[in-house]
Coordinates of C-alpha atoms in Angstrom, one line a residue:
X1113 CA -13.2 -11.1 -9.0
X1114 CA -14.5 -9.0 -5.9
X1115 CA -11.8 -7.0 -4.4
X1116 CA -9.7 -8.6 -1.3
X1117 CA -6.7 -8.2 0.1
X1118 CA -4.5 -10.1 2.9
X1119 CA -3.4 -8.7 6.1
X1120 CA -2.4 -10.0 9.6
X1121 CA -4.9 -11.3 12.3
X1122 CA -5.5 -8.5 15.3
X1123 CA -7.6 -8.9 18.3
X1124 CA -10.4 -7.0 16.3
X1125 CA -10.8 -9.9 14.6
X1126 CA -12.3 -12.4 17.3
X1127 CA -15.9 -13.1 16.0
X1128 CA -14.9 -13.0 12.5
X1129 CA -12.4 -15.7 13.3
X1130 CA -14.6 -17.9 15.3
X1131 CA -17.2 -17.3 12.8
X1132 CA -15.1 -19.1 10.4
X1133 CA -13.7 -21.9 12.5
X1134 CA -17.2 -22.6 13.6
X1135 CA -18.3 -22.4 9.5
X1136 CA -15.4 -25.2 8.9
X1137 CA -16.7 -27.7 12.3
X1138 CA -20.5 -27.1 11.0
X1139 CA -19.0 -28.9 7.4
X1140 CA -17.5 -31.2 8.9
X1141 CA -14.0 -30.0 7.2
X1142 CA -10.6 -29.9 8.4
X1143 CA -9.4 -26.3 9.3
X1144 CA -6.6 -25.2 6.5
X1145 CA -5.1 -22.7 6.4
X1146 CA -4.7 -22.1 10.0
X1147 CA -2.8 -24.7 11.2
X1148 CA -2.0 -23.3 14.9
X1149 CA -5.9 -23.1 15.6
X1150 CA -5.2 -27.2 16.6
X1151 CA -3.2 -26.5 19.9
X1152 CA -5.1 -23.3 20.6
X1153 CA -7.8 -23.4 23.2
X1154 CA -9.0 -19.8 23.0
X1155 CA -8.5 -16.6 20.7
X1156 CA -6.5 -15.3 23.3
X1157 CA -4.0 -18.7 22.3
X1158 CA -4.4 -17.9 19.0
X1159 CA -3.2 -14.5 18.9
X1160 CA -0.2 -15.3 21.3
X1161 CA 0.7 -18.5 19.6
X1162 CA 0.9 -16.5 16.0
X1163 CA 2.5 -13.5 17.3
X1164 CA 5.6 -16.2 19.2
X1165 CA 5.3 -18.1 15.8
X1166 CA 6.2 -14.9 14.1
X1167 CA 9.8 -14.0 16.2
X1168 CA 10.8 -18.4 16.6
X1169 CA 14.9 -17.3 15.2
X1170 CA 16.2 -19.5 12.5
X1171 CA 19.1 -21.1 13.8
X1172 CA 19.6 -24.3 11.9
X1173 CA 18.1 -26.4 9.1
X1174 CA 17.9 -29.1 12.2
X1175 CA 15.8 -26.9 14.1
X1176 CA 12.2 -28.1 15.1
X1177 CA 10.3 -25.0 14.9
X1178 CA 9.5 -22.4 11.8
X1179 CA 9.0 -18.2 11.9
X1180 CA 5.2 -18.3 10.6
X1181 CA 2.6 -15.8 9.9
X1182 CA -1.0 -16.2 9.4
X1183 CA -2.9 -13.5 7.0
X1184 CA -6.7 -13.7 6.8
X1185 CA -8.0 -13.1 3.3
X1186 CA -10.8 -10.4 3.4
X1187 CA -13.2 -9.3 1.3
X1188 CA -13.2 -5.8 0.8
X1189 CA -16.8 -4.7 0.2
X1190 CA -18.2 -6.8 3.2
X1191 CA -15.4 -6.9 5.8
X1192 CA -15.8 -11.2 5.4
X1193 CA -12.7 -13.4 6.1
X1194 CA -12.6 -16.1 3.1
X1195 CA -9.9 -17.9 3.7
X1196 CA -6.7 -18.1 5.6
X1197 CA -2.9 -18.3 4.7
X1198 CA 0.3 -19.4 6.8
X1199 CA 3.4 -18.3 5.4
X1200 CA 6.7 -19.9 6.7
X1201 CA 9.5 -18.2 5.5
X1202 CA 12.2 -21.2 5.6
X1203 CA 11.7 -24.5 5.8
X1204 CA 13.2 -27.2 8.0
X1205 CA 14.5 -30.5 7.5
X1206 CA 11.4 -32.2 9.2
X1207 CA 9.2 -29.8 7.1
X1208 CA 11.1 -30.4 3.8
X1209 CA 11.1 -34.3 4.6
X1210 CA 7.4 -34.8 5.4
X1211 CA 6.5 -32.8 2.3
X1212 CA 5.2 -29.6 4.4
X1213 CA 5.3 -26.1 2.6
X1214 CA 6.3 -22.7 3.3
X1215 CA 2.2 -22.0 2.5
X1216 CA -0.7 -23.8 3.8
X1217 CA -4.1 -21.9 2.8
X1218 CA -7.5 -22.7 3.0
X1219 CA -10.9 -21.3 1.8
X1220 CA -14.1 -21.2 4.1
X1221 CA -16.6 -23.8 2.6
X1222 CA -19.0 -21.6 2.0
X1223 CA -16.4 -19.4 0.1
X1224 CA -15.1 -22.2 -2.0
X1225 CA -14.8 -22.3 -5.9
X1226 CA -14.8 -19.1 -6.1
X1227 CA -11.5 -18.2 -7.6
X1228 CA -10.3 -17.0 -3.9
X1229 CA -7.5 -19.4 -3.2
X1230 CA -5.7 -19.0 -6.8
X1231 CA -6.0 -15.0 -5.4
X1232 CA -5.1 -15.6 -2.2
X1233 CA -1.8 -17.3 -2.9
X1234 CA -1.2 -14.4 -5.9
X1235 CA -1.3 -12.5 -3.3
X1236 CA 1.0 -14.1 -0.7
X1237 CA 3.6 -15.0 -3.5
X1238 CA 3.6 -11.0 -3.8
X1239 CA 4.2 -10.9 0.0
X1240 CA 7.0 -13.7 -0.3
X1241 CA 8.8 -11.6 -2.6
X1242 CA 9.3 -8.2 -0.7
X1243 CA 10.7 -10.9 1.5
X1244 CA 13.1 -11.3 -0.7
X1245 CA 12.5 -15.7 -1.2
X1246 CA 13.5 -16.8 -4.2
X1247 CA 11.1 -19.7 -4.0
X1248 CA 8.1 -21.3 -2.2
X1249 CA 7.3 -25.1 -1.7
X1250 CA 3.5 -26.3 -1.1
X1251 CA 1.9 -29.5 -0.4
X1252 CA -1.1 -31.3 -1.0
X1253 CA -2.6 -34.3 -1.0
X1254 CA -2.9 -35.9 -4.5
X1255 CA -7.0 -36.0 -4.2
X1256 CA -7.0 -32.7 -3.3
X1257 CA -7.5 -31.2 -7.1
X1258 CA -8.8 -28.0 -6.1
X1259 CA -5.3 -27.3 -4.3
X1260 CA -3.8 -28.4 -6.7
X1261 CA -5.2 -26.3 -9.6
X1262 CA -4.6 -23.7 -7.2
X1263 CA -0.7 -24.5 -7.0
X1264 CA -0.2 -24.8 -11.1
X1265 CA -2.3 -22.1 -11.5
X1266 CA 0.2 -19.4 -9.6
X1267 CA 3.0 -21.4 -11.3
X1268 CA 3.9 -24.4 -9.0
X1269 CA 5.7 -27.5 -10.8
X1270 CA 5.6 -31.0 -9.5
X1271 CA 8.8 -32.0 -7.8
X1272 CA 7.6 -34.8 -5.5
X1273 CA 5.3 -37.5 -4.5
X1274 CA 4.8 -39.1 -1.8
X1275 CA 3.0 -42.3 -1.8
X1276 CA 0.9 -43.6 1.4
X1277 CA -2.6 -43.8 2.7
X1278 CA -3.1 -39.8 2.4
X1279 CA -0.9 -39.4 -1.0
X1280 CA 0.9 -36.4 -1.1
X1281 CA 2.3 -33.9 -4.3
X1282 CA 5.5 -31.7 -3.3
X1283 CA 5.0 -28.1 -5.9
X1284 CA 8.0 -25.3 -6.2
X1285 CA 7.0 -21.8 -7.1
X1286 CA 9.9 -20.0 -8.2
X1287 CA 9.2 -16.2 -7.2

């Protein structure tokens, strides 16, 4: 496995970031990993929007809206992002009930089957525990096997499904 590492986005990041949204529209894929690109109109958006994301105060398990982080994995030996990686580091009731995750990650198509996402969340699990978490939840849909190899792989168990049109699996981690 090449060497990569996570770290946060910064505004230095601008073309590399776009470069990778754009890689996901020319596939035709979804954006994972990244979930606040959807209500963000311009990299300016995205960098306020994760920053705010990052202070939101827990206040109650009722609460609406999560503290979250995005970390771009990178590849050391080119500067590339590969993938991205949303840590939230408590869940809510909405989040718990819909079968949402205190990770979301994604890999860039291009990128994919490479071994990067079972790294990726390695290395955010590392991440979640100098955060002192004793456990992480993730979701996926049941088609997705990819994900999910990536889940058991770092150690996730099933503890849910949720049948519907877009079938989803509920994994623990336990850190």
């Amino acid at each position: 496995m090449e060497d990569i590492f996570l770290r946060e986005m910064t505004k230095n990041d601008k073309k590399a970031i776009l470069d990778y949204i754009d890689e996901f529209i020319e596939n035709g894929s979804e954006i994972t990993g990244m979930t606040i690109v959807k209500s963000c109109k311009t990299f300016q958006d995205l960098l306020v929007m994760n920053e705010k994301n990052k202070n939101i105060p827990f206040i109650s398990y009722d609460q609406d809206k999560v503290a979250s982080c995005t970390f771009l994995l990178i590849r050391k030996s080119d500067e590339k992002i590969l993938g991205a990686f949303t840590l939230r580091k408590y869940l809510t009731k909405s989040l718990d009930d819909s079968f949402a995750g205190n990770i979301e990650f994604g890999i860039r198509p291009s990128e994919r089957k490479k071994g990067y996402a079972t790294e990726g969340v390695k290395l955010l699990l590392e991440k979640c525990r100098s955060f002192e978490m004793k456990s992480v939840r993730l979701g996926c849909s049941t088609k997705n096997i990819a994900s999910r190899k990536t889940i058991i792989a770092n150690g996730g168990k099933l503890i849910g499904h949720i049948e519907s049109l877009v079938s989803q699996d509920y994994y623990q981690i336990d850190l």
